[in-house]
Amino acid sequence: MARPTRLAPNPRRIACEVLRGRIDGIDADLVQAIADRLAVAREIGMVKRAAGLPVVNPDREAVVIAGFVEKARQRGISEETARVIIQSLIAAARAEQ
């Protein structure tokens, strides 16, 4: 029986796998950063409840969104993408509070 022929590794496929590995690491960092952010949001919720403050603070949210969008813009991220991300994070923080 003939032995299967081994093909030489495809450099582009290898490069793609290396880059995917980097994305996997970045994703892990993002998950940790989100978990940290939500932990702080829970603490803020406790402080708000103790002080009788409402969960939603539109003025603060507007400042957070504007700052996030600007930081994203400086790094080449579109405003639309930045807004989707920060609004999702704010919604998650509200749910934790």
PDB file of N, CA and C in Angstrom:
ATOM      1  N   MET A   1       0.846  -1.175   0.000  1.00  0.00           N
ATOM      2  CA  MET A   1       0.000   0.000   0.000  1.00  0.00           C
ATOM      3  C   MET A   1       0.893   1.241   0.000  1.00  0.00           C
ATOM      4  N   ALA A   2       0.535   2.231  -0.778  1.00  0.00           N
ATOM      5  CA  ALA A   2       1.352   3.441  -0.900  1.00  0.00           C
ATOM      6  C   ALA A   2       1.139   4.338   0.313  1.00  0.00           C
ATOM      7  N   ARG A   3       2.218   4.991   0.707  1.00  0.00           N
ATOM      8  CA  ARG A   3       2.160   5.929   1.824  1.00  0.00           C
ATOM      9  C   ARG A   3       1.546   7.239   1.344  1.00  0.00           C
ATOM     10  N   PRO A   4       0.718   7.861   2.182  1.00  0.00           N
ATOM     11  CA  PRO A   4       0.152   9.149   1.774  1.00  0.00           C
ATOM     12  C   PRO A   4       1.257  10.197   1.619  1.00  0.00           C
ATOM     13  N   THR A   5       1.104  11.023   0.646  1.00  0.00           N
ATOM     14  CA  THR A   5       2.076  12.081   0.399  1.00  0.00           C
ATOM     15  C   THR A   5       1.784  13.241   1.340  1.00  0.00           C
ATOM     16  N   ARG A   6       2.805  13.735   2.012  1.00  0.00           N
ATOM     17  CA  ARG A   6       2.654  14.888   2.899  1.00  0.00           C
ATOM     18  C   ARG A   6       2.895  16.145   2.094  1.00  0.00           C
ATOM     19  N   LEU A   7       1.967  17.035   2.179  1.00  0.00           N
ATOM     20  CA  LEU A   7       2.110  18.313   1.497  1.00  0.00           C
ATOM     21  C   LEU A   7       2.921  19.265   2.376  1.00  0.00           C
ATOM     22  N   ALA A   8       3.663  20.104   1.724  1.00  0.00           N
ATOM     23  CA  ALA A   8       4.431  21.108   2.463  1.00  0.00           C
ATOM     24  C   ALA A   8       3.455  22.070   3.129  1.00  0.00           C
ATOM     25  N   PRO A   9       3.790  22.550   4.312  1.00  0.00           N
ATOM     26  CA  PRO A   9       2.907  23.502   4.983  1.00  0.00           C
ATOM     27  C   PRO A   9       2.699  24.751   4.128  1.00  0.00           C
ATOM     28  N   ASN A  10       1.510  25.241   4.137  1.00  0.00           N
ATOM     29  CA  ASN A  10       1.170  26.441   3.384  1.00  0.00           C
ATOM     30  C   ASN A  10       1.498  27.650   4.266  1.00  0.00           C
ATOM     31  N   PRO A  11       2.460  28.480   3.862  1.00  0.00           N
ATOM     32  CA  PRO A  11       2.858  29.636   4.688  1.00  0.00           C
ATOM     33  C   PRO A  11       1.701  30.587   4.991  1.00  0.00           C
ATOM     34  N   ARG A  12       0.800  30.755   4.041  1.00  0.00           N
ATOM     35  CA  ARG A  12      -0.340  31.649   4.288  1.00  0.00           C
ATOM     36  C   ARG A  12      -1.275  31.067   5.341  1.00  0.00           C
ATOM     37  N   ARG A  13      -1.473  29.759   5.287  1.00  0.00           N
ATOM     38  CA  ARG A  13      -2.332  29.120   6.278  1.00  0.00           C
ATOM     39  C   ARG A  13      -1.686  29.219   7.660  1.00  0.00           C
ATOM     40  N   ILE A  14      -0.395  29.027   7.727  1.00  0.00           N
ATOM     41  CA  ILE A  14       0.324  29.138   8.996  1.00  0.00           C
ATOM     42  C   ILE A  14       0.215  30.563   9.534  1.00  0.00           C
ATOM     43  N   ALA A  15       0.417  31.540   8.663  1.00  0.00           N
ATOM     44  CA  ALA A  15       0.317  32.939   9.083  1.00  0.00           C
ATOM     45  C   ALA A  15      -1.082  33.243   9.588  1.00  0.00           C
ATOM     46  N   CYS A  16      -2.087  32.713   8.922  1.00  0.00           N
ATOM     47  CA  CYS A  16      -3.471  32.932   9.333  1.00  0.00           C
ATOM     48  C   CYS A  16      -3.711  32.329  10.715  1.00  0.00           C
ATOM     49  N   GLU A  17      -3.196  31.152  10.955  1.00  0.00           N
ATOM     50  CA  GLU A  17      -3.367  30.508  12.259  1.00  0.00           C
ATOM     51  C   GLU A  17      -2.664  31.293  13.364  1.00  0.00           C
ATOM     52  N   VAL A  18      -1.494  31.838  13.068  1.00  0.00           N
ATOM     53  CA  VAL A  18      -0.782  32.653  14.049  1.00  0.00           C
ATOM     54  C   VAL A  18      -1.610  33.900  14.382  1.00  0.00           C
ATOM     55  N   LEU A  19      -2.139  34.538  13.353  1.00  0.00           N
ATOM     56  CA  LEU A  19      -2.960  35.729  13.581  1.00  0.00           C
ATOM     57  C   LEU A  19      -4.239  35.390  14.348  1.00  0.00           C
ATOM     58  N   ARG A  20      -4.841  34.249  14.043  1.00  0.00           N
ATOM     59  CA  ARG A  20      -6.030  33.824  14.788  1.00  0.00           C
ATOM     60  C   ARG A  20      -5.691  33.580  16.255  1.00  0.00           C
ATOM     61  N   GLY A  21      -4.508  33.066  16.504  1.00  0.00           N
ATOM     62  CA  GLY A  21      -4.064  32.885  17.883  1.00  0.00           C
ATOM     63  C   GLY A  21      -3.960  34.216  18.607  1.00  0.00           C
ATOM     64  N   ARG A  22      -3.483  35.227  17.912  1.00  0.00           N
ATOM     65  CA  ARG A  22      -3.414  36.566  18.516  1.00  0.00           C
ATOM     66  C   ARG A  22      -4.810  37.086  18.838  1.00  0.00           C
ATOM     67  N   ILE A  23      -5.750  36.877  17.901  1.00  0.00           N
ATOM     68  CA  ILE A  23      -7.126  37.308  18.147  1.00  0.00           C
ATOM     69  C   ILE A  23      -7.700  36.577  19.350  1.00  0.00           C
ATOM     70  N   ASP A  24      -7.437  35.283  19.462  1.00  0.00           N
ATOM     71  CA  ASP A  24      -7.925  34.522  20.616  1.00  0.00           C
ATOM     72  C   ASP A  24      -7.408  35.116  21.929  1.00  0.00           C
ATOM     73  N   GLY A  25      -6.152  35.517  21.947  1.00  0.00           N
ATOM     74  CA  GLY A  25      -5.577  36.138  23.141  1.00  0.00           C
ATOM     75  C   GLY A  25      -6.213  37.490  23.443  1.00  0.00           C
ATOM     76  N   ILE A  26      -6.441  38.270  22.401  1.00  0.00           N
ATOM     77  CA  ILE A  26      -7.093  39.571  22.570  1.00  0.00           C
ATOM     78  C   ILE A  26      -8.518  39.371  23.080  1.00  0.00           C
ATOM     79  N   ASP A  27      -9.217  38.381  22.528  1.00  0.00           N
ATOM     80  CA  ASP A  27     -10.582  38.090  22.994  1.00  0.00           C
ATOM     81  C   ASP A  27     -10.593  37.742  24.477  1.00  0.00           C
ATOM     82  N   ALA A  28      -9.616  36.963  24.915  1.00  0.00           N
ATOM     83  CA  ALA A  28      -9.532  36.615  26.340  1.00  0.00           C
ATOM     84  C   ALA A  28      -9.321  37.875  27.184  1.00  0.00           C
ATOM     85  N   ASP A  29      -8.474  38.780  26.695  1.00  0.00           N
ATOM     86  CA  ASP A  29      -8.248  40.047  27.404  1.00  0.00           C
ATOM     87  C   ASP A  29      -9.532  40.883  27.449  1.00  0.00           C
ATOM     88  N   LEU A  30     -10.269  40.896  26.346  1.00  0.00           N
ATOM     89  CA  LEU A  30     -11.520  41.646  26.302  1.00  0.00           C
ATOM     90  C   LEU A  30     -12.535  41.086  27.299  1.00  0.00           C
ATOM     91  N   VAL A  31     -12.646  39.782  27.347  1.00  0.00           N
ATOM     92  CA  VAL A  31     -13.582  39.158  28.289  1.00  0.00           C
ATOM     93  C   VAL A  31     -13.207  39.535  29.720  1.00  0.00           C
ATOM     94  N   GLN A  32     -11.924  39.516  30.033  1.00  0.00           N
ATOM     95  CA  GLN A  32     -11.490  39.894  31.380  1.00  0.00           C
ATOM     96  C   GLN A  32     -11.803  41.356  31.661  1.00  0.00           C
ATOM     97  N   ALA A  33     -11.543  42.232  30.693  1.00  0.00           N
ATOM     98  CA  ALA A  33     -11.835  43.653  30.879  1.00  0.00           C
ATOM     99  C   ALA A  33     -13.336  43.886  31.071  1.00  0.00           C
ATOM    100  N   ILE A  34     -14.171  43.165  30.332  1.00  0.00           N
ATOM    101  CA  ILE A  34     -15.619  43.299  30.493  1.00  0.00           C
ATOM    102  C   ILE A  34     -16.047  42.803  31.866  1.00  0.00           C
ATOM    103  N   ALA A  35     -15.495  41.678  32.299  1.00  0.00           N
ATOM    104  CA  ALA A  35     -15.818  41.152  33.633  1.00  0.00           C
ATOM    105  C   ALA A  35     -15.416  42.162  34.710  1.00  0.00           C
ATOM    106  N   ASP A  36     -14.257  42.768  34.565  1.00  0.00           N
ATOM    107  CA  ASP A  36     -13.807  43.789  35.519  1.00  0.00           C
ATOM    108  C   ASP A  36     -14.749  44.986  35.514  1.00  0.00           C
ATOM    109  N   ARG A  37     -15.153  45.421  34.327  1.00  0.00           N
ATOM    110  CA  ARG A  37     -16.055  46.569  34.199  1.00  0.00           C
ATOM    111  C   ARG A  37     -17.391  46.273  34.871  1.00  0.00           C
ATOM    112  N   LEU A  38     -17.911  45.071  34.667  1.00  0.00           N
ATOM    113  CA  LEU A  38     -19.191  44.705  35.270  1.00  0.00           C
ATOM    114  C   LEU A  38     -19.088  44.580  36.789  1.00  0.00           C
ATOM    115  N   ALA A  39     -17.945  44.139  37.277  1.00  0.00           N
ATOM    116  CA  ALA A  39     -17.754  44.067  38.729  1.00  0.00           C
ATOM    117  C   ALA A  39     -17.813  45.472  39.334  1.00  0.00           C
ATOM    118  N   VAL A  40     -17.200  46.427  38.672  1.00  0.00           N
ATOM    119  CA  VAL A  40     -17.252  47.815  39.143  1.00  0.00           C
ATOM    120  C   VAL A  40     -18.687  48.337  39.033  1.00  0.00           C
ATOM    121  N   ALA A  41     -19.390  47.986  37.972  1.00  0.00           N
ATOM    122  CA  ALA A  41     -20.785  48.419  37.813  1.00  0.00           C
ATOM    123  C   ALA A  41     -21.645  47.886  38.959  1.00  0.00           C
ATOM    124  N   ARG A  42     -21.393  46.647  39.390  1.00  0.00           N
ATOM    125  CA  ARG A  42     -22.143  46.107  40.530  1.00  0.00           C
ATOM    126  C   ARG A  42     -21.878  46.937  41.784  1.00  0.00           C
ATOM    127  N   GLU A  43     -20.621  47.321  41.991  1.00  0.00           N
ATOM    128  CA  GLU A  43     -20.280  48.165  43.145  1.00  0.00           C
ATOM    129  C   GLU A  43     -20.985  49.521  43.051  1.00  0.00           C
ATOM    130  N   ILE A  44     -20.990  50.095  41.863  1.00  0.00           N
ATOM    131  CA  ILE A  44     -21.679  51.368  41.667  1.00  0.00           C
ATOM    132  C   ILE A  44     -23.163  51.204  41.984  1.00  0.00           C
ATOM    133  N   GLY A  45     -23.740  50.089  41.564  1.00  0.00           N
ATOM    134  CA  GLY A  45     -25.145  49.826  41.851  1.00  0.00           C
ATOM    135  C   GLY A  45     -25.425  49.787  43.345  1.00  0.00           C
ATOM    136  N   MET A  46     -24.530  49.172  44.107  1.00  0.00           N
ATOM    137  CA  MET A  46     -24.705  49.127  45.563  1.00  0.00           C
ATOM    138  C   MET A  46     -24.656  50.528  46.161  1.00  0.00           C
ATOM    139  N   VAL A  47     -23.713  51.332  45.684  1.00  0.00           N
ATOM    140  CA  VAL A  47     -23.587  52.711  46.174  1.00  0.00           C
ATOM    141  C   VAL A  47     -24.839  53.505  45.816  1.00  0.00           C
ATOM    142  N   LYS A  48     -25.317  53.355  44.576  1.00  0.00           N
ATOM    143  CA  LYS A  48     -26.524  54.069  44.152  1.00  0.00           C
ATOM    144  C   LYS A  48     -27.727  53.667  45.004  1.00  0.00           C
ATOM    145  N   ARG A  49     -27.895  52.369  45.241  1.00  0.00           N
ATOM    146  CA  ARG A  49     -29.025  51.916  46.059  1.00  0.00           C
ATOM    147  C   ARG A  49     -28.942  52.492  47.467  1.00  0.00           C
ATOM    148  N   ALA A  50     -27.755  52.469  48.045  1.00  0.00           N
ATOM    149  CA  ALA A  50     -27.570  52.992  49.406  1.00  0.00           C
ATOM    150  C   ALA A  50     -27.869  54.485  49.475  1.00  0.00           C
ATOM    151  N   ALA A  51     -27.588  55.181  48.389  1.00  0.00           N
ATOM    152  CA  ALA A  51     -27.810  56.632  48.365  1.00  0.00           C
ATOM    153  C   ALA A  51     -29.181  57.003  47.811  1.00  0.00           C
ATOM    154  N   GLY A  52     -29.946  55.996  47.386  1.00  0.00           N
ATOM    155  CA  GLY A  52     -31.258  56.262  46.819  1.00  0.00           C
ATOM    156  C   GLY A  52     -31.199  56.913  45.447  1.00  0.00           C
ATOM    157  N   LEU A  53     -30.133  56.658  44.711  1.00  0.00           N
ATOM    158  CA  LEU A  53     -29.964  57.248  43.381  1.00  0.00           C
ATOM    159  C   LEU A  53     -30.527  56.315  42.309  1.00  0.00           C
ATOM    160  N   PRO A  54     -30.983  56.876  41.190  1.00  0.00           N
ATOM    161  CA  PRO A  54     -31.484  56.033  40.103  1.00  0.00           C
ATOM    162  C   PRO A  54     -30.336  55.297  39.401  1.00  0.00           C
ATOM    163  N   VAL A  55     -30.667  54.142  38.837  1.00  0.00           N
ATOM    164  CA  VAL A  55     -29.651  53.371  38.101  1.00  0.00           C
ATOM    165  C   VAL A  55     -29.209  54.133  36.861  1.00  0.00           C
ATOM    166  N   VAL A  56     -30.165  54.669  36.128  1.00  0.00           N
ATOM    167  CA  VAL A  56     -29.856  55.348  34.862  1.00  0.00           C
ATOM    168  C   VAL A  56     -29.516  56.809  35.133  1.00  0.00           C
ATOM    169  N   ASN A  57     -28.362  57.212  34.563  1.00  0.00           N
ATOM    170  CA  ASN A  57     -27.901  58.595  34.666  1.00  0.00           C
ATOM    171  C   ASN A  57     -27.549  59.049  33.247  1.00  0.00           C
ATOM    172  N   PRO A  58     -28.530  59.611  32.527  1.00  0.00           N
ATOM    173  CA  PRO A  58     -28.297  59.968  31.127  1.00  0.00           C
ATOM    174  C   PRO A  58     -27.120  60.906  30.904  1.00  0.00           C
ATOM    175  N   ASP A  59     -26.907  61.860  31.816  1.00  0.00           N
ATOM    176  CA  ASP A  59     -25.777  62.788  31.653  1.00  0.00           C
ATOM    177  C   ASP A  59     -24.451  62.034  31.708  1.00  0.00           C
ATOM    178  N   ARG A  60     -24.306  61.144  32.674  1.00  0.00           N
ATOM    179  CA  ARG A  60     -23.081  60.358  32.804  1.00  0.00           C
ATOM    180  C   ARG A  60     -22.899  59.440  31.592  1.00  0.00           C
ATOM    181  N   GLU A  61     -23.983  58.815  31.154  1.00  0.00           N
ATOM    182  CA  GLU A  61     -23.893  57.929  29.995  1.00  0.00           C
ATOM    183  C   GLU A  61     -23.437  58.691  28.754  1.00  0.00           C
ATOM    184  N   ALA A  62     -23.942  59.910  28.572  1.00  0.00           N
ATOM    185  CA  ALA A  62     -23.539  60.724  27.422  1.00  0.00           C
ATOM    186  C   ALA A  62     -22.044  61.027  27.464  1.00  0.00           C
ATOM    187  N   VAL A  63     -21.525  61.330  28.652  1.00  0.00           N
ATOM    188  CA  VAL A  63     -20.090  61.598  28.810  1.00  0.00           C
ATOM    189  C   VAL A  63     -19.280  60.338  28.503  1.00  0.00           C
ATOM    190  N   VAL A  64     -19.734  59.192  29.015  1.00  0.00           N
ATOM    191  CA  VAL A  64     -19.031  57.924  28.787  1.00  0.00           C
ATOM    192  C   VAL A  64     -19.018  57.585  27.297  1.00  0.00           C
ATOM    193  N   ILE A  65     -20.165  57.727  26.652  1.00  0.00           N
ATOM    194  CA  ILE A  65     -20.247  57.412  25.221  1.00  0.00           C
ATOM    195  C   ILE A  65     -19.330  58.322  24.420  1.00  0.00           C
ATOM    196  N   ALA A  66     -19.385  59.617  24.686  1.00  0.00           N
ATOM    197  CA  ALA A  66     -18.548  60.565  23.941  1.00  0.00           C
ATOM    198  C   ALA A  66     -17.064  60.259  24.134  1.00  0.00           C
ATOM    199  N   GLY A  67     -16.673  59.965  25.358  1.00  0.00           N
ATOM    200  CA  GLY A  67     -15.270  59.656  25.617  1.00  0.00           C
ATOM    201  C   GLY A  67     -14.819  58.378  24.939  1.00  0.00           C
ATOM    202  N   PHE A  68     -15.678  57.369  24.976  1.00  0.00           N
ATOM    203  CA  PHE A  68     -15.347  56.086  24.344  1.00  0.00           C
ATOM    204  C   PHE A  68     -15.228  56.243  22.832  1.00  0.00           C
ATOM    205  N   VAL A  69     -16.189  56.959  22.246  1.00  0.00           N
ATOM    206  CA  VAL A  69     -16.175  57.166  20.796  1.00  0.00           C
ATOM    207  C   VAL A  69     -14.918  57.929  20.382  1.00  0.00           C
ATOM    208  N   GLU A  70     -14.542  58.925  21.150  1.00  0.00           N
ATOM    209  CA  GLU A  70     -13.337  59.698  20.819  1.00  0.00           C
ATOM    210  C   GLU A  70     -12.079  58.838  20.931  1.00  0.00           C
ATOM    211  N   LYS A  71     -11.967  58.068  22.000  1.00  0.00           N
ATOM    212  CA  LYS A  71     -10.800  57.179  22.143  1.00  0.00           C
ATOM    213  C   LYS A  71     -10.750  56.175  20.999  1.00  0.00           C
ATOM    214  N   ALA A  72     -11.901  55.654  20.625  1.00  0.00           N
ATOM    215  CA  ALA A  72     -11.958  54.700  19.513  1.00  0.00           C
ATOM    216  C   ALA A  72     -11.544  55.380  18.205  1.00  0.00           C
ATOM    217  N   ARG A  73     -12.061  56.579  17.971  1.00  0.00           N
ATOM    218  CA  ARG A  73     -11.732  57.312  16.748  1.00  0.00           C
ATOM    219  C   ARG A  73     -10.229  57.525  16.626  1.00  0.00           C
ATOM    220  N   GLN A  74      -9.580  57.847  17.737  1.00  0.00           N
ATOM    221  CA  GLN A  74      -8.137  58.068  17.734  1.00  0.00           C
ATOM    222  C   GLN A  74      -7.363  56.803  17.365  1.00  0.00           C
ATOM    223  N   ARG A  75      -8.007  55.667  17.491  1.00  0.00           N
ATOM    224  CA  ARG A  75      -7.356  54.395  17.185  1.00  0.00           C
ATOM    225  C   ARG A  75      -7.868  53.781  15.884  1.00  0.00           C
ATOM    226  N   GLY A  76      -8.600  54.587  15.108  1.00  0.00           N
ATOM    227  CA  GLY A  76      -9.054  54.137  13.799  1.00  0.00           C
ATOM    228  C   GLY A  76     -10.313  53.286  13.807  1.00  0.00           C
ATOM    229  N   ILE A  77     -11.067  53.335  14.886  1.00  0.00           N
ATOM    230  CA  ILE A  77     -12.316  52.578  14.985  1.00  0.00           C
ATOM    231  C   ILE A  77     -13.460  53.514  14.630  1.00  0.00           C
ATOM    232  N   SER A  78     -14.368  53.039  13.789  1.00  0.00           N
ATOM    233  CA  SER A  78     -15.472  53.888  13.354  1.00  0.00           C
ATOM    234  C   SER A  78     -16.375  54.254  14.522  1.00  0.00           C
ATOM    235  N   GLU A  79     -17.027  55.404  14.376  1.00  0.00           N
ATOM    236  CA  GLU A  79     -17.958  55.857  15.406  1.00  0.00           C
ATOM    237  C   GLU A  79     -19.088  54.846  15.585  1.00  0.00           C
ATOM    238  N   GLU A  80     -19.587  54.303  14.486  1.00  0.00           N
ATOM    239  CA  GLU A  80     -20.679  53.336  14.563  1.00  0.00           C
ATOM    240  C   GLU A  80     -20.277  52.105  15.382  1.00  0.00           C
ATOM    241  N   THR A  81     -19.102  51.579  15.093  1.00  0.00           N
ATOM    242  CA  THR A  81     -18.623  50.412  15.834  1.00  0.00           C
ATOM    243  C   THR A  81     -18.444  50.753  17.305  1.00  0.00           C
ATOM    244  N   ALA A  82     -17.848  51.902  17.583  1.00  0.00           N
ATOM    245  CA  ALA A  82     -17.627  52.316  18.969  1.00  0.00           C
ATOM    246  C   ALA A  82     -18.944  52.474  19.718  1.00  0.00           C
ATOM    247  N   ARG A  83     -19.936  53.075  19.066  1.00  0.00           N
ATOM    248  CA  ARG A  83     -21.234  53.274  19.722  1.00  0.00           C
ATOM    249  C   ARG A  83     -21.923  51.943  20.030  1.00  0.00           C
ATOM    250  N   VAL A  84     -21.852  51.006  19.106  1.00  0.00           N
ATOM    251  CA  VAL A  84     -22.463  49.688  19.346  1.00  0.00           C
ATOM    252  C   VAL A  84     -21.809  49.022  20.554  1.00  0.00           C
ATOM    253  N   ILE A  85     -20.496  49.093  20.620  1.00  0.00           N
ATOM    254  CA  ILE A  85     -19.771  48.453  21.723  1.00  0.00           C
ATOM    255  C   ILE A  85     -20.113  49.116  23.055  1.00  0.00           C
ATOM    256  N   ILE A  86     -19.982  50.438  23.127  1.00  0.00           N
ATOM    257  CA  ILE A  86     -20.187  51.102  24.421  1.00  0.00           C
ATOM    258  C   ILE A  86     -21.643  51.030  24.859  1.00  0.00           C
ATOM    259  N   GLN A  87     -22.578  51.092  23.925  1.00  0.00           N
ATOM    260  CA  GLN A  87     -23.980  50.970  24.312  1.00  0.00           C
ATOM    261  C   GLN A  87     -24.286  49.567  24.844  1.00  0.00           C
ATOM    262  N   SER A  88     -23.641  48.562  24.283  1.00  0.00           N
ATOM    263  CA  SER A  88     -23.799  47.199  24.807  1.00  0.00           C
ATOM    264  C   SER A  88     -23.206  47.089  26.211  1.00  0.00           C
ATOM    265  N   LEU A  89     -22.056  47.702  26.419  1.00  0.00           N
ATOM    266  CA  LEU A  89     -21.432  47.682  27.737  1.00  0.00           C
ATOM    267  C   LEU A  89     -22.285  48.427  28.766  1.00  0.00           C
ATOM    268  N   ILE A  90     -22.850  49.547  28.372  1.00  0.00           N
ATOM    269  CA  ILE A  90     -23.708  50.315  29.274  1.00  0.00           C
ATOM    270  C   ILE A  90     -24.955  49.503  29.629  1.00  0.00           C
ATOM    271  N   ALA A  91     -25.553  48.848  28.631  1.00  0.00           N
ATOM    272  CA  ALA A  91     -26.737  48.021  28.895  1.00  0.00           C
ATOM    273  C   ALA A  91     -26.407  46.895  29.870  1.00  0.00           C
ATOM    274  N   ALA A  92     -25.255  46.276  29.694  1.00  0.00           N
ATOM    275  CA  ALA A  92     -24.840  45.202  30.602  1.00  0.00           C
ATOM    276  C   ALA A  92     -24.602  45.749  32.010  1.00  0.00           C
ATOM    277  N   ALA A  93     -24.016  46.951  32.089  1.00  0.00           N
ATOM    278  CA  ALA A  93     -23.765  47.565  33.402  1.00  0.00           C
ATOM    279  C   ALA A  93     -25.086  47.887  34.093  1.00  0.00           C
ATOM    280  N   ARG A  94     -26.058  48.388  33.349  1.00  0.00           N
ATOM    281  CA  ARG A  94     -27.378  48.665  33.935  1.00  0.00           C
ATOM    282  C   ARG A  94     -27.978  47.391  34.512  1.00  0.00           C
ATOM    283  N   ALA A  95     -27.866  46.309  33.764  1.00  0.00           N
ATOM    284  CA  ALA A  95     -28.430  45.030  34.217  1.00  0.00           C
ATOM    285  C   ALA A  95     -27.748  44.561  35.499  1.00  0.00           C
ATOM    286  N   GLU A  96     -26.478  44.859  35.650  1.00  0.00           N
ATOM    287  CA  GLU A  96     -25.743  44.462  36.859  1.00  0.00           C
ATOM    288  C   GLU A  96     -26.078  45.345  38.041  1.00  0.00           C
ATOM    289  N   GLN A  97     -26.502  46.586  37.774  1.00  0.00           N
ATOM    290  CA  GLN A  97     -26.801  47.517  38.852  1.00  0.00           C
ATOM    291  C   GLN A  97     -28.187  47.256  39.402  1.00  0.00           C
TER     292      GLN A  97
END
